[in-house]
Tab-separated table of C-alpha atoms in Angstrom:
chain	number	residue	atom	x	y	z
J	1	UNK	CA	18.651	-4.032	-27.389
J	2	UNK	CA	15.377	-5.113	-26.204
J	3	UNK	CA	13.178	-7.191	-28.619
J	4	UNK	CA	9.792	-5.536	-28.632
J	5	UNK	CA	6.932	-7.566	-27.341
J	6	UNK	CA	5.237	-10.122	-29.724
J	7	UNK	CA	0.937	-11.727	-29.146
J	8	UNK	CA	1.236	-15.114	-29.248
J	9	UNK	CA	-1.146	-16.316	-32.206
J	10	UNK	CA	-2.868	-18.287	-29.394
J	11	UNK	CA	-4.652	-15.777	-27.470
J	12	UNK	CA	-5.637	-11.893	-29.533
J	13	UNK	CA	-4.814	-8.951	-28.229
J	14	UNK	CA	-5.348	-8.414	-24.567
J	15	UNK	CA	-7.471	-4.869	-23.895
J	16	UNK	CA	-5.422	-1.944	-23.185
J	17	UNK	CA	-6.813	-2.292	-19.614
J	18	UNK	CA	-5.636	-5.550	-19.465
J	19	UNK	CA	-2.020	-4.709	-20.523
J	20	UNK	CA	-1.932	-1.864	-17.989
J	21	UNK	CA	-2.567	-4.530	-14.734
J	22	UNK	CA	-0.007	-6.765	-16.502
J	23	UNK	CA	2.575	-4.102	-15.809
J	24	UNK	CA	1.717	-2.982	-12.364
J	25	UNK	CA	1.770	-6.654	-11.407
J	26	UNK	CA	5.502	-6.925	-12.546
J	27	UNK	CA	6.312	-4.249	-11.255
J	28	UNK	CA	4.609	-5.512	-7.811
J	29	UNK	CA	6.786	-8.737	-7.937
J	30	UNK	CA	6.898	-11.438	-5.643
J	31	UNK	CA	4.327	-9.021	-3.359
J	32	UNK	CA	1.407	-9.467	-5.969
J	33	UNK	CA	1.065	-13.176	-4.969
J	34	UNK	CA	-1.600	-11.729	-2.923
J	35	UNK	CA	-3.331	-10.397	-5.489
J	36	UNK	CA	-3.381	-13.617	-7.432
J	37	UNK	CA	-4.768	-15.200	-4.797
J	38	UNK	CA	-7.812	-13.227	-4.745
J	39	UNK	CA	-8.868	-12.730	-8.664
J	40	UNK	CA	-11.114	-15.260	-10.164
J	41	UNK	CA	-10.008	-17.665	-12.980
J	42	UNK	CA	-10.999	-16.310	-16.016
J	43	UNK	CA	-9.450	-12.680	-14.907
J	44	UNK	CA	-6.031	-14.440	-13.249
J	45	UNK	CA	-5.741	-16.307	-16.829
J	46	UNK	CA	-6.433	-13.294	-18.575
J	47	UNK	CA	-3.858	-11.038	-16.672
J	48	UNK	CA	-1.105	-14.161	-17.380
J	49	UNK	CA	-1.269	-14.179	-20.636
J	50	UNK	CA	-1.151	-10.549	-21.105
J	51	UNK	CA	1.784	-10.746	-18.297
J	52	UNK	CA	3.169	-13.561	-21.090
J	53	UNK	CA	2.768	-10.969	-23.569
J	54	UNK	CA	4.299	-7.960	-22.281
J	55	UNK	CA	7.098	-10.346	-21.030
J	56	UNK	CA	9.854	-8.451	-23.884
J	57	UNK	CA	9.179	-5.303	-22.953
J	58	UNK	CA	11.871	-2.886	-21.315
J	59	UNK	CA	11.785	-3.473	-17.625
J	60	UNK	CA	13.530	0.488	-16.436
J	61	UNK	CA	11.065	2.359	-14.389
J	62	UNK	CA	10.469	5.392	-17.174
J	63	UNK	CA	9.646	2.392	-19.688
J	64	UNK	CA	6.773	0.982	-17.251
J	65	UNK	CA	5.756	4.359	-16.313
J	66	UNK	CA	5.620	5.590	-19.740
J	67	UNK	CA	3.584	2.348	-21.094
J	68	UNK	CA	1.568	2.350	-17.816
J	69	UNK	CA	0.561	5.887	-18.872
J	70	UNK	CA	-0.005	6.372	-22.260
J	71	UNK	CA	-3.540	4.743	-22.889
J	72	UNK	CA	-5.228	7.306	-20.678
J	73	UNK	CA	-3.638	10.521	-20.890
J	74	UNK	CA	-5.769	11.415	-23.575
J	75	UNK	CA	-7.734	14.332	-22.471
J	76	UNK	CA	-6.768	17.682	-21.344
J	77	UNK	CA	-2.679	17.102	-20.225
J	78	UNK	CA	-1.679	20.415	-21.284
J	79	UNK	CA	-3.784	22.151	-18.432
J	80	UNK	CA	-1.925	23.526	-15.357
J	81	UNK	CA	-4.447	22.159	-13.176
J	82	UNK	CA	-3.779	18.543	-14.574
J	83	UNK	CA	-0.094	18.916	-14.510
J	84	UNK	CA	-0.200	20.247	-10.607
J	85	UNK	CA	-2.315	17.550	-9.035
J	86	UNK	CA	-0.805	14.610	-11.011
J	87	UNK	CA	3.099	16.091	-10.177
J	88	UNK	CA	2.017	16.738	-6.404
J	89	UNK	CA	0.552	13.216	-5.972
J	90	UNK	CA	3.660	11.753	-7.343
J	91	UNK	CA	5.930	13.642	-5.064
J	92	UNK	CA	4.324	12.179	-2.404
J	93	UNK	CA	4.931	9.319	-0.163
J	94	UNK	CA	3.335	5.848	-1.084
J	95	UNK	CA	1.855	5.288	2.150
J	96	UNK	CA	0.334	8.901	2.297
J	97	UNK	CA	-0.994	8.458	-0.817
J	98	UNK	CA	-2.189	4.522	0.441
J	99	UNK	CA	-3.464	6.820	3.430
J	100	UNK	CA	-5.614	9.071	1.434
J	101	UNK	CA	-7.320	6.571	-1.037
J	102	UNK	CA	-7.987	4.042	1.809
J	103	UNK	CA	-11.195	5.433	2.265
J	104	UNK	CA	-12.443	5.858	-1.704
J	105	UNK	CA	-13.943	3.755	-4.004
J	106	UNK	CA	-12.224	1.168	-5.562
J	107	UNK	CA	-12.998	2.859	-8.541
J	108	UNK	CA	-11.842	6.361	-8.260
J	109	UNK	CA	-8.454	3.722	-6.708
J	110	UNK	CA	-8.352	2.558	-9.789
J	111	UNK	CA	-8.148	5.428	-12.278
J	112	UNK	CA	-5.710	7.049	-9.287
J	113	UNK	CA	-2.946	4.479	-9.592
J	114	UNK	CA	-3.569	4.087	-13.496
J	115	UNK	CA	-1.989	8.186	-13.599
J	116	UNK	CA	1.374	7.357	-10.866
J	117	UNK	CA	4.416	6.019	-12.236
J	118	UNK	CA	4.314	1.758	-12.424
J	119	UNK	CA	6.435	1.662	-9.385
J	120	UNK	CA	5.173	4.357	-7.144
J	121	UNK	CA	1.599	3.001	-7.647
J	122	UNK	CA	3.282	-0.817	-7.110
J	123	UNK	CA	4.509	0.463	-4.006
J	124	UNK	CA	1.074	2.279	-2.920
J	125	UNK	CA	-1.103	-1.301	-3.611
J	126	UNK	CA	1.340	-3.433	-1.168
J	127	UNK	CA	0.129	-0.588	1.346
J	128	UNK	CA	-3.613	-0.691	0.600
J	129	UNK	CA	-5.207	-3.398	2.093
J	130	UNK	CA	-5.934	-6.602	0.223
J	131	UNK	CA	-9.304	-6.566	-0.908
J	132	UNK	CA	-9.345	-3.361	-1.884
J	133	UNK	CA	-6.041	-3.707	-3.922
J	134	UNK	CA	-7.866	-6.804	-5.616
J	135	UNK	CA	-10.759	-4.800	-6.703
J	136	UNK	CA	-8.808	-1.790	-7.651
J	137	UNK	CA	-6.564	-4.065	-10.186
J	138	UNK	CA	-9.222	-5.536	-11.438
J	139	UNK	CA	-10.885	-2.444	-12.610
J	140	UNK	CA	-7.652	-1.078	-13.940
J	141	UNK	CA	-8.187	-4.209	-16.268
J	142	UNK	CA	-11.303	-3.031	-17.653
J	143	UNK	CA	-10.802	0.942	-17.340
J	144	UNK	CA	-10.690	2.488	-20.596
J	145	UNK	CA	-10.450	6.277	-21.699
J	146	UNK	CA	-11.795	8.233	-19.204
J	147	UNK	CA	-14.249	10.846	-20.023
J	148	UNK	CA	-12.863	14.169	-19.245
J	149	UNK	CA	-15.441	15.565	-17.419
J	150	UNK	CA	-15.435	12.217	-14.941
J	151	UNK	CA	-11.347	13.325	-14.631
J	152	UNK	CA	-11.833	16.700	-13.957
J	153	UNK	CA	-14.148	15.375	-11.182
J	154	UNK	CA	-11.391	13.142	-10.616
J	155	UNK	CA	-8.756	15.742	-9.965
J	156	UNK	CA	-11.116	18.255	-7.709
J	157	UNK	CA	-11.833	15.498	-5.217
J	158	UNK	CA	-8.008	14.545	-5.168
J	159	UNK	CA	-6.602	18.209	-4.471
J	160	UNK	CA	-9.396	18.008	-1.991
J	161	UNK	CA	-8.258	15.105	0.015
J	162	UNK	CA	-4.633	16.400	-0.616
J	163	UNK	CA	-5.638	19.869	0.423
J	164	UNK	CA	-7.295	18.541	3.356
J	165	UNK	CA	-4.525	16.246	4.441
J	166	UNK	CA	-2.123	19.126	4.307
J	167	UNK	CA	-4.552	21.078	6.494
J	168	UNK	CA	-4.687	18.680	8.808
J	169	UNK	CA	-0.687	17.725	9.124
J	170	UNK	CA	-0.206	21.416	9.519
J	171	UNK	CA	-2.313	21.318	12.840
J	172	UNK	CA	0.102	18.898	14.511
J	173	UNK	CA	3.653	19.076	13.938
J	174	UNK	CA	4.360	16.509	16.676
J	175	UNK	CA	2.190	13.814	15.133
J	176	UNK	CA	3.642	14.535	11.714
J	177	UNK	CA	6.770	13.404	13.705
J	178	UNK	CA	5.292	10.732	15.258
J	179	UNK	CA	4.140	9.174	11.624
J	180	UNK	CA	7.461	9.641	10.567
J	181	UNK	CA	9.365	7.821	13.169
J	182	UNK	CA	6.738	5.022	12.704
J	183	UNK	CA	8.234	4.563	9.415
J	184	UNK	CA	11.858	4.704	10.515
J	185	UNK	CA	14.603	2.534	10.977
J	186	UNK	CA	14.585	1.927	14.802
J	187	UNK	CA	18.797	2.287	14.495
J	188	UNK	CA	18.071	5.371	13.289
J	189	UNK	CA	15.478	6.439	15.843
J	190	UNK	CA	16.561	6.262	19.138
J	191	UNK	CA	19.814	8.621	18.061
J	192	UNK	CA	17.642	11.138	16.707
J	193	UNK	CA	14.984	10.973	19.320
J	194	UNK	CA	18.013	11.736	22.132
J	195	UNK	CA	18.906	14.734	19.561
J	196	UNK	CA	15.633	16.013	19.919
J	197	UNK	CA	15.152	15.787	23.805
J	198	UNK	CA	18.508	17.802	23.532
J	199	UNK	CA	17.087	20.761	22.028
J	200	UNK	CA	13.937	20.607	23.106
J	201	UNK	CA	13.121	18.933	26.325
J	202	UNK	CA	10.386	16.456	26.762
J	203	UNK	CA	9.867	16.236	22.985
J	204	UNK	CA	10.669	12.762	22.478
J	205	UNK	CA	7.820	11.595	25.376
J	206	UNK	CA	5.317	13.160	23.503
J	207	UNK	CA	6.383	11.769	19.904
J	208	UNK	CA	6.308	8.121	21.656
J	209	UNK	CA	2.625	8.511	22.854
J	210	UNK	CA	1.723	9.248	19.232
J	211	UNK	CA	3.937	6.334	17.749
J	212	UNK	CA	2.145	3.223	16.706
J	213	UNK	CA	4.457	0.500	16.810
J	214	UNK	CA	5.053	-3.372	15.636
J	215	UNK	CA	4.596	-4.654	19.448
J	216	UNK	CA	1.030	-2.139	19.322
J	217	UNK	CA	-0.351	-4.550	17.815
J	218	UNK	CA	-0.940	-7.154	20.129
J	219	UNK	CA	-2.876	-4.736	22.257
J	220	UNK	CA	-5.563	-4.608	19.745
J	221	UNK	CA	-8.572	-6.876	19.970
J	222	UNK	CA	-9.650	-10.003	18.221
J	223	UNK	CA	-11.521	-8.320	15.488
J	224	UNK	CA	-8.495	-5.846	14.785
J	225	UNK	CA	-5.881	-8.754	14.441
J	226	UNK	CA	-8.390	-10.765	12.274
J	227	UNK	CA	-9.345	-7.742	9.951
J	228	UNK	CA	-5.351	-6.970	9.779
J	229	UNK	CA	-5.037	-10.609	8.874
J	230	UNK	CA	-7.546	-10.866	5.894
J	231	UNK	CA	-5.778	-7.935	4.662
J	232	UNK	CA	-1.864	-8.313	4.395
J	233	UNK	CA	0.899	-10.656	2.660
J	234	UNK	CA	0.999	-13.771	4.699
J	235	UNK	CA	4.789	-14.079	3.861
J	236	UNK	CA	5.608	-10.219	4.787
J	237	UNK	CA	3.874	-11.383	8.489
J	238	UNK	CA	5.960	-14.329	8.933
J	239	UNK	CA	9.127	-11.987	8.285
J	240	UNK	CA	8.001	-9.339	10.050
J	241	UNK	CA	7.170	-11.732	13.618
J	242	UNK	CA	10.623	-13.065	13.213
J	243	UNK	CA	12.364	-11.829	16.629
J	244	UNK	CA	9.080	-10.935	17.823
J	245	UNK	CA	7.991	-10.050	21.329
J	246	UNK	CA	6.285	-13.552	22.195
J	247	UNK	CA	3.110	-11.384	22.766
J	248	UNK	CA	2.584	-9.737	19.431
J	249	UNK	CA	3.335	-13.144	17.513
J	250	UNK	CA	0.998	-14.721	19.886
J	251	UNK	CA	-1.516	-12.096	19.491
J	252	UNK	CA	-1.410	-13.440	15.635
J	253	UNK	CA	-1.779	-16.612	16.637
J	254	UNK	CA	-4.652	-16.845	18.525
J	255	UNK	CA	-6.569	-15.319	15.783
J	256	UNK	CA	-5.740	-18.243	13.270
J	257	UNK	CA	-6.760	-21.694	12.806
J	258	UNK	CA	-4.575	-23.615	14.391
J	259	UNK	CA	-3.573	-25.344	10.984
J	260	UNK	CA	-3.032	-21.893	9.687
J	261	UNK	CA	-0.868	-21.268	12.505
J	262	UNK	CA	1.426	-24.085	12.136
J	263	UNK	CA	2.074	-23.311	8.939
J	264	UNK	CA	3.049	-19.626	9.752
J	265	UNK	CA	5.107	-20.726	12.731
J	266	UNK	CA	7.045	-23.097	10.041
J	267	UNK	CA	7.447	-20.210	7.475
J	268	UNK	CA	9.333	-18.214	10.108
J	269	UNK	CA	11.118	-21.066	11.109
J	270	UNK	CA	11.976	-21.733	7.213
J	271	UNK	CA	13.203	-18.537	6.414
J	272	UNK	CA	16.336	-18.737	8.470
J	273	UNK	CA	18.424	-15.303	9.642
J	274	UNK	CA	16.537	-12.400	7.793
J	275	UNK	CA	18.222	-8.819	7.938
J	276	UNK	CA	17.057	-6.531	9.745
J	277	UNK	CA	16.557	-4.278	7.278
J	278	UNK	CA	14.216	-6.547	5.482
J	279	UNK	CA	12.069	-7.332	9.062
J	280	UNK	CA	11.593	-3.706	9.671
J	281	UNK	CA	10.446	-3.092	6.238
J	282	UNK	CA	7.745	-6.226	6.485
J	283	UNK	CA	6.610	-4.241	9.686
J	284	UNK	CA	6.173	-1.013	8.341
J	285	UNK	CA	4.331	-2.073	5.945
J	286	UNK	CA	1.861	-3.849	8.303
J	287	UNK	CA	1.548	-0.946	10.364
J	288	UNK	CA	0.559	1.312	7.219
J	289	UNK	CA	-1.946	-1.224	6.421
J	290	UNK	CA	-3.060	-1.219	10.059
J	291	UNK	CA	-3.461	2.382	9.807
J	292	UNK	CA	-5.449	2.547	6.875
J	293	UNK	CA	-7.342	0.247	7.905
J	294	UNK	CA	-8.010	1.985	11.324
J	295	UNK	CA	-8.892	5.458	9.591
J	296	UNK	CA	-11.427	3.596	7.374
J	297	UNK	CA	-12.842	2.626	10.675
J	298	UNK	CA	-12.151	-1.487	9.857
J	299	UNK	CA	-10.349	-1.820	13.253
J	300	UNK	CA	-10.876	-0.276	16.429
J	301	UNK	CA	-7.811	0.956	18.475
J	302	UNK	CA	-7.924	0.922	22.291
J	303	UNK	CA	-7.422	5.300	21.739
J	304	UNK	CA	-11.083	4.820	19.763
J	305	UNK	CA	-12.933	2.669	22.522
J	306	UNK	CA	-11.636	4.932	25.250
J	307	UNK	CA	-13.171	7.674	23.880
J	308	UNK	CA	-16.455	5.965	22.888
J	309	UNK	CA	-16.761	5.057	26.396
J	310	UNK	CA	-15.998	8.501	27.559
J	311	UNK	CA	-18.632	9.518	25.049
Protein backbone atom coordinates (compact mmCIF):
# COMPACT_ATOMS: atom_id res chain seq x y z
CA UNK A 1 0.00 0.00 0.00
CA UNK A 2 1.14 3.32 -0.99
CA UNK A 3 1.87 5.89 1.82
CA UNK A 4 0.03 9.03 0.86
CA UNK A 5 2.12 12.05 0.18
CA UNK A 6 3.35 14.18 3.19
CA UNK A 7 4.63 18.61 2.87
CA UNK A 8 7.71 18.75 4.31
CA UNK A 9 7.41 21.42 7.25
CA UNK A 10 10.16 23.22 5.27
CA UNK A 11 8.46 24.57 2.36
CA UNK A 12 4.00 25.17 2.64
CA UNK A 13 1.91 23.91 0.39
CA UNK A 14 2.83 24.18 -3.23
CA UNK A 15 -0.34 25.80 -5.43
CA UNK A 16 -2.54 23.36 -7.02
CA UNK A 17 -0.93 24.60 -10.29
CA UNK A 18 2.21 23.84 -9.05
CA UNK A 19 1.37 20.20 -8.05
CA UNK A 20 -0.21 19.63 -11.47
CA UNK A 21 3.45 20.42 -13.48
CA UNK A 22 5.04 18.26 -10.74
CA UNK A 23 3.13 15.33 -12.16
CA UNK A 24 3.39 15.86 -15.83
CA UNK A 25 7.13 16.22 -15.28
CA UNK A 26 7.28 12.62 -13.76
CA UNK A 27 5.43 11.41 -15.91
CA UNK A 28 7.78 13.08 -18.74
CA UNK A 29 10.89 11.33 -17.16
CA UNK A 30 14.27 11.44 -18.20
CA UNK A 31 12.73 13.57 -21.48
CA UNK A 32 11.82 16.65 -19.20
CA UNK A 33 15.57 17.41 -18.71
CA UNK A 34 14.81 19.76 -21.41
CA UNK A 35 12.41 21.44 -19.74
CA UNK A 36 14.57 22.00 -16.72
CA UNK A 37 16.93 23.43 -18.65
CA UNK A 38 14.86 26.20 -19.76
CA UNK A 39 12.75 27.38 -16.47
CA UNK A 40 14.25 30.01 -14.33
CA UNK A 41 15.43 29.36 -10.71
CA UNK A 42 12.89 30.33 -8.55
CA UNK A 43 10.17 28.28 -10.83
CA UNK A 44 12.76 25.03 -11.33
CA UNK A 45 13.07 25.16 -7.29
CA UNK A 46 9.56 25.56 -6.93
CA UNK A 47 8.50 22.62 -9.30
CA UNK A 48 11.33 20.33 -7.17
CA UNK A 49 10.04 20.66 -4.19
CA UNK A 50 6.55 20.11 -5.16
CA UNK A 51 8.13 17.08 -7.37
CA UNK A 52 9.72 16.21 -3.58
CA UNK A 53 6.33 16.41 -2.36
CA UNK A 54 4.24 14.45 -4.56
CA UNK A 55 7.18 11.91 -4.50
CA UNK A 56 4.58 9.09 -2.36
CA UNK A 57 2.02 9.31 -4.50
CA UNK A 58 0.72 6.25 -6.67
CA UNK A 59 2.71 6.22 -9.83
CA UNK A 60 -0.26 3.93 -12.29
CA UNK A 61 -1.40 6.03 -15.14
CA UNK A 62 -5.33 6.38 -13.82
CA UNK A 63 -3.66 7.71 -10.43
CA UNK A 64 -1.68 10.60 -12.40
CA UNK A 65 -4.49 11.13 -14.67
CA UNK A 66 -6.99 11.29 -12.02
CA UNK A 67 -4.76 13.79 -9.72
CA UNK A 68 -3.66 15.62 -12.92
CA UNK A 69 -7.40 16.22 -13.43
CA UNK A 70 -9.24 16.90 -10.57
CA UNK A 71 -8.34 20.64 -9.70
CA UNK A 72 -9.97 21.87 -12.89
CA UNK A 73 -12.83 19.90 -13.79
CA UNK A 74 -14.92 22.04 -11.88
CA UNK A 75 -17.33 23.56 -14.22
CA UNK A 76 -19.85 22.12 -16.46
CA UNK A 77 -18.48 18.08 -16.86
CA UNK A 78 -21.83 16.73 -17.08
CA UNK A 79 -22.49 18.45 -20.57
CA UNK A 80 -22.34 16.27 -23.74
CA UNK A 81 -20.47 18.83 -25.46
CA UNK A 82 -17.66 18.70 -22.71
CA UNK A 83 -17.62 15.00 -22.55
CA UNK A 84 -17.30 14.73 -26.65
CA UNK A 85 -14.41 17.08 -27.25
CA UNK A 86 -12.37 16.06 -24.15
CA UNK A 87 -13.02 11.96 -25.11
CA UNK A 88 -12.21 12.76 -28.92
CA UNK A 89 -8.97 14.63 -28.09
CA UNK A 90 -7.88 11.81 -25.97
CA UNK A 91 -8.48 9.20 -28.57
CA UNK A 92 -6.24 10.84 -30.59
CA UNK A 93 -2.68 10.48 -31.47
CA UNK A 94 -0.03 12.55 -29.44
CA UNK A 95 1.62 13.92 -32.33
CA UNK A 96 -1.76 14.96 -34.02
CA UNK A 97 -2.72 16.50 -31.12
CA UNK A 98 1.25 18.11 -30.86
CA UNK A 99 0.22 18.93 -34.62
CA UNK A 100 -2.83 20.88 -33.87
CA UNK A 101 -1.69 23.01 -30.80
CA UNK A 102 1.68 23.84 -32.49
CA UNK A 103 0.29 26.82 -33.77
CA UNK A 104 -1.80 28.21 -30.42
CA UNK A 105 -0.93 30.08 -27.64
CA UNK A 106 0.97 28.79 -25.04
CA UNK A 107 -1.83 29.50 -23.04
CA UNK A 108 -4.80 27.90 -24.55
CA UNK A 109 -1.45 24.79 -24.61
CA UNK A 110 -1.61 25.00 -21.33
CA UNK A 111 -5.19 24.56 -20.14
CA UNK A 112 -5.25 21.79 -23.27
CA UNK A 113 -2.76 19.39 -21.73
CA UNK A 114 -4.02 20.26 -18.06
CA UNK A 115 -7.65 18.18 -19.40
CA UNK A 116 -5.48 14.81 -21.25
CA UNK A 117 -4.52 12.04 -19.18
CA UNK A 118 -0.71 12.69 -17.36
CA UNK A 119 0.79 10.44 -19.90
CA UNK A 120 -0.90 11.23 -23.13
CA UNK A 121 -0.21 14.97 -22.49
CA UNK A 122 3.65 13.76 -21.33
CA UNK A 123 3.83 12.22 -24.55
CA UNK A 124 2.28 15.34 -26.59
CA UNK A 125 5.06 17.98 -24.78
CA UNK A 126 8.21 15.71 -25.95
CA UNK A 127 6.50 16.41 -29.48
CA UNK A 128 5.94 20.17 -29.12
CA UNK A 129 8.85 22.02 -29.59
CA UNK A 130 10.96 23.24 -26.71
CA UNK A 131 10.16 26.63 -26.01
CA UNK A 132 6.84 26.32 -26.37
CA UNK A 133 6.66 23.19 -24.04
CA UNK A 134 8.64 25.48 -21.47
CA UNK A 135 6.11 28.15 -21.53
CA UNK A 136 3.17 25.89 -21.64
CA UNK A 137 4.45 24.08 -18.22
CA UNK A 138 5.04 26.97 -16.76
CA UNK A 139 1.60 28.29 -17.05
CA UNK A 140 0.13 24.98 -16.04
CA UNK A 141 2.01 26.03 -12.75
CA UNK A 142 0.09 29.04 -12.24
CA UNK A 143 -3.36 28.02 -14.02
CA UNK A 144 -6.06 27.89 -11.63
CA UNK A 145 -9.93 27.23 -12.06
CA UNK A 146 -10.85 28.18 -15.24
CA UNK A 147 -13.80 30.33 -15.75
CA UNK A 148 -16.39 28.49 -17.61
CA UNK A 149 -17.19 30.77 -20.08
CA UNK A 150 -13.14 31.06 -21.05
CA UNK A 151 -13.64 26.86 -21.37
CA UNK A 152 -16.50 26.88 -23.34
CA UNK A 153 -14.41 29.19 -25.60
CA UNK A 154 -11.88 26.71 -24.98
CA UNK A 155 -13.75 23.74 -26.33
CA UNK A 156 -15.37 25.64 -29.60
CA UNK A 157 -11.93 26.57 -30.88
CA UNK A 158 -10.68 22.90 -30.18
CA UNK A 159 -13.61 21.01 -32.11
CA UNK A 160 -12.71 23.67 -34.58
CA UNK A 161 -9.15 22.81 -35.17
CA UNK A 162 -10.24 19.09 -34.75
CA UNK A 163 -13.09 19.59 -37.14
CA UNK A 164 -10.87 21.24 -39.48
CA UNK A 165 -8.08 18.73 -39.31
CA UNK A 166 -10.53 16.00 -40.07
CA UNK A 167 -11.68 18.04 -43.07
CA UNK A 168 -8.58 18.36 -44.27
CA UNK A 169 -7.21 14.50 -43.80
CA UNK A 170 -10.37 13.54 -45.55
CA UNK A 171 -9.16 15.46 -48.76
CA UNK A 172 -6.06 13.29 -49.11
CA UNK A 173 -6.11 9.78 -48.31
CA UNK A 174 -2.61 9.26 -49.75
CA UNK A 175 -0.97 11.83 -47.50
CA UNK A 176 -2.85 10.48 -44.51
CA UNK A 177 -0.73 7.42 -45.59
CA UNK A 178 2.19 9.14 -46.12
CA UNK A 179 2.05 10.67 -42.29
CA UNK A 180 1.53 7.38 -41.18
CA UNK A 181 4.40 5.59 -42.67
CA UNK A 182 6.52 8.57 -41.42
CA UNK A 183 5.78 7.31 -38.08
CA UNK A 184 6.43 3.65 -38.79
CA UNK A 185 8.86 1.18 -38.10
CA UNK A 186 10.93 1.07 -41.37
CA UNK A 187 10.88 -3.13 -40.82
CA UNK A 188 7.52 -2.74 -40.98
CA UNK A 189 7.31 -0.44 -43.99
CA UNK A 190 8.88 -1.66 -46.83
CA UNK A 191 6.61 -5.12 -46.44
CA UNK A 192 3.57 -3.22 -46.39
CA UNK A 193 4.51 -0.70 -48.98
CA UNK A 194 5.22 -3.94 -51.56
CA UNK A 195 1.54 -5.07 -50.28
CA UNK A 196 0.21 -2.01 -51.43
CA UNK A 197 1.91 -1.71 -54.95
CA UNK A 198 0.28 -5.27 -55.15
CA UNK A 199 -3.15 -4.16 -55.06
CA UNK A 200 -2.88 -1.08 -56.30
CA UNK A 201 -0.16 -0.23 -58.68
CA UNK A 202 2.02 2.77 -58.38
CA UNK A 203 0.67 3.51 -54.89
CA UNK A 204 3.71 3.18 -53.00
CA UNK A 205 5.66 6.00 -55.48
CA UNK A 206 3.25 8.38 -54.61
CA UNK A 207 3.19 7.69 -50.67
CA UNK A 208 7.21 8.13 -50.87
CA UNK A 209 6.98 11.67 -52.48
CA UNK A 210 4.78 12.66 -49.53
CA UNK A 211 7.06 10.91 -46.82
CA UNK A 212 9.31 13.13 -44.84
CA UNK A 213 12.06 11.18 -43.65
CA UNK A 214 15.19 11.14 -41.01
CA UNK A 215 17.83 11.56 -44.05
CA UNK A 216 15.14 14.78 -45.26
CA UNK A 217 16.61 16.53 -43.08
CA UNK A 218 19.85 17.32 -44.24
CA UNK A 219 18.30 18.82 -47.32
CA UNK A 220 16.93 21.60 -45.33
CA UNK A 221 18.80 24.86 -44.95
CA UNK A 222 20.86 26.41 -42.24
CA UNK A 223 18.06 28.19 -40.57
CA UNK A 224 15.81 24.92 -40.59
CA UNK A 225 18.58 22.72 -38.89
CA UNK A 226 19.31 25.57 -36.37
CA UNK A 227 15.54 26.25 -35.51
CA UNK A 228 15.15 22.21 -35.26
CA UNK A 229 18.14 22.41 -32.99
CA UNK A 230 16.95 25.08 -30.40
CA UNK A 231 13.96 23.02 -30.24
CA UNK A 232 14.57 19.21 -29.47
CA UNK A 233 16.28 16.86 -26.70
CA UNK A 234 19.95 17.04 -27.34
CA UNK A 235 20.26 13.37 -26.09
CA UNK A 236 17.18 12.03 -28.35
CA UNK A 237 19.55 13.70 -31.46
CA UNK A 238 22.61 11.98 -30.52
CA UNK A 239 20.52 8.58 -30.53
CA UNK A 240 18.70 9.27 -33.28
CA UNK A 241 22.22 10.21 -35.70
CA UNK A 242 23.60 6.98 -34.48
CA UNK A 243 24.00 4.92 -37.92
CA UNK A 244 23.34 8.00 -39.68
CA UNK A 245 23.82 8.78 -43.34
CA UNK A 246 27.20 10.87 -42.94
CA UNK A 247 25.15 13.71 -44.62
CA UNK A 248 22.27 14.20 -42.25
CA UNK A 249 24.69 13.98 -39.10
CA UNK A 250 26.85 16.37 -40.89
CA UNK A 251 24.05 18.55 -41.79
CA UNK A 252 23.76 18.82 -37.73
CA UNK A 253 27.02 19.53 -37.45
CA UNK A 254 27.70 22.31 -39.37
CA UNK A 255 25.04 24.16 -37.64
CA UNK A 256 26.79 23.84 -34.12
CA UNK A 257 29.66 25.31 -32.45
CA UNK A 258 32.25 23.30 -32.95
CA UNK A 259 32.57 22.71 -29.05
CA UNK A 260 28.96 21.80 -29.15
CA UNK A 261 29.71 19.43 -31.77
CA UNK A 262 32.36 17.54 -30.11
CA UNK A 263 30.44 16.96 -27.42
CA UNK A 264 27.49 15.49 -29.50
CA UNK A 265 29.88 13.43 -31.60
CA UNK A 266 31.16 11.96 -28.02
CA UNK A 267 27.54 11.33 -26.76
CA UNK A 268 26.95 9.07 -29.76
CA UNK A 269 30.12 7.61 -29.39
CA UNK A 270 29.26 7.05 -25.48
CA UNK A 271 26.15 5.47 -25.87
CA UNK A 272 27.44 2.28 -27.37
CA UNK A 273 24.97 -0.28 -29.57
CA UNK A 274 21.41 1.32 -29.19
CA UNK A 275 18.36 -0.81 -30.55
CA UNK A 276 16.88 -0.04 -33.21
CA UNK A 277 13.79 0.30 -31.87
CA UNK A 278 14.93 3.00 -29.57
CA UNK A 279 16.86 5.04 -32.76
CA UNK A 280 13.75 5.02 -34.77
CA UNK A 281 11.71 6.26 -31.98
CA UNK A 282 14.41 9.31 -31.25
CA UNK A 283 13.77 10.02 -35.07
CA UNK A 284 10.24 10.12 -35.13
CA UNK A 285 10.08 12.20 -32.70
CA UNK A 286 12.40 14.75 -34.42
CA UNK A 287 10.54 14.58 -37.46
CA UNK A 288 7.14 15.44 -35.56
CA UNK A 289 8.90 18.29 -34.08
CA UNK A 290 10.23 19.20 -37.53
CA UNK A 291 6.81 19.15 -38.74
CA UNK A 292 5.30 21.26 -36.31
CA UNK A 293 7.63 23.37 -36.54
CA UNK A 294 7.34 23.63 -40.42
CA UNK A 295 3.39 24.16 -40.26
CA UNK A 296 3.97 27.02 -37.76
CA UNK A 297 6.03 28.37 -40.54
CA UNK A 298 9.53 28.25 -38.13
CA UNK A 299 11.35 26.33 -40.93
CA UNK A 300 11.15 26.49 -44.50
CA UNK A 301 11.13 23.19 -46.55
CA UNK A 302 12.67 23.11 -50.04
CA UNK A 303 8.50 22.09 -51.19
CA UNK A 304 7.81 25.88 -49.55
CA UNK A 305 10.69 27.84 -51.42
CA UNK A 306 9.83 26.12 -54.68
CA UNK A 307 6.64 27.37 -54.64
CA UNK A 308 7.49 30.89 -53.38
CA UNK A 309 9.68 31.13 -56.28
CA UNK A 310 7.07 29.87 -58.60
CA UNK A 311 4.90 32.48 -56.96
Amino acid sequence: MSLPATTSPAYPAPPAGTLRAARLMRALGPAASAVWSELEPDDADRLSQAMTQTAGEPRSPASDAEKFLSAIRQHNEDTAGTRTIWSALGEVEPSAIASVLGCEHPQLIAVVLSRLPAGKAAQTVRILPRDLATEALKRIMTLGRVRPETMALIETAMQDLLTARRSQGAGDGVENVARIFDQMDPRIEQGLMDSLDETEPGSAARIRALMFTFEDLADLDAAAIQTILSSIDRADLAIALKGAKPAVRQAFLDNMTKRAGEMLTAEIEAAGPVRRSEIESARREIIAIARTLARRGDILSDEDEMDELIE
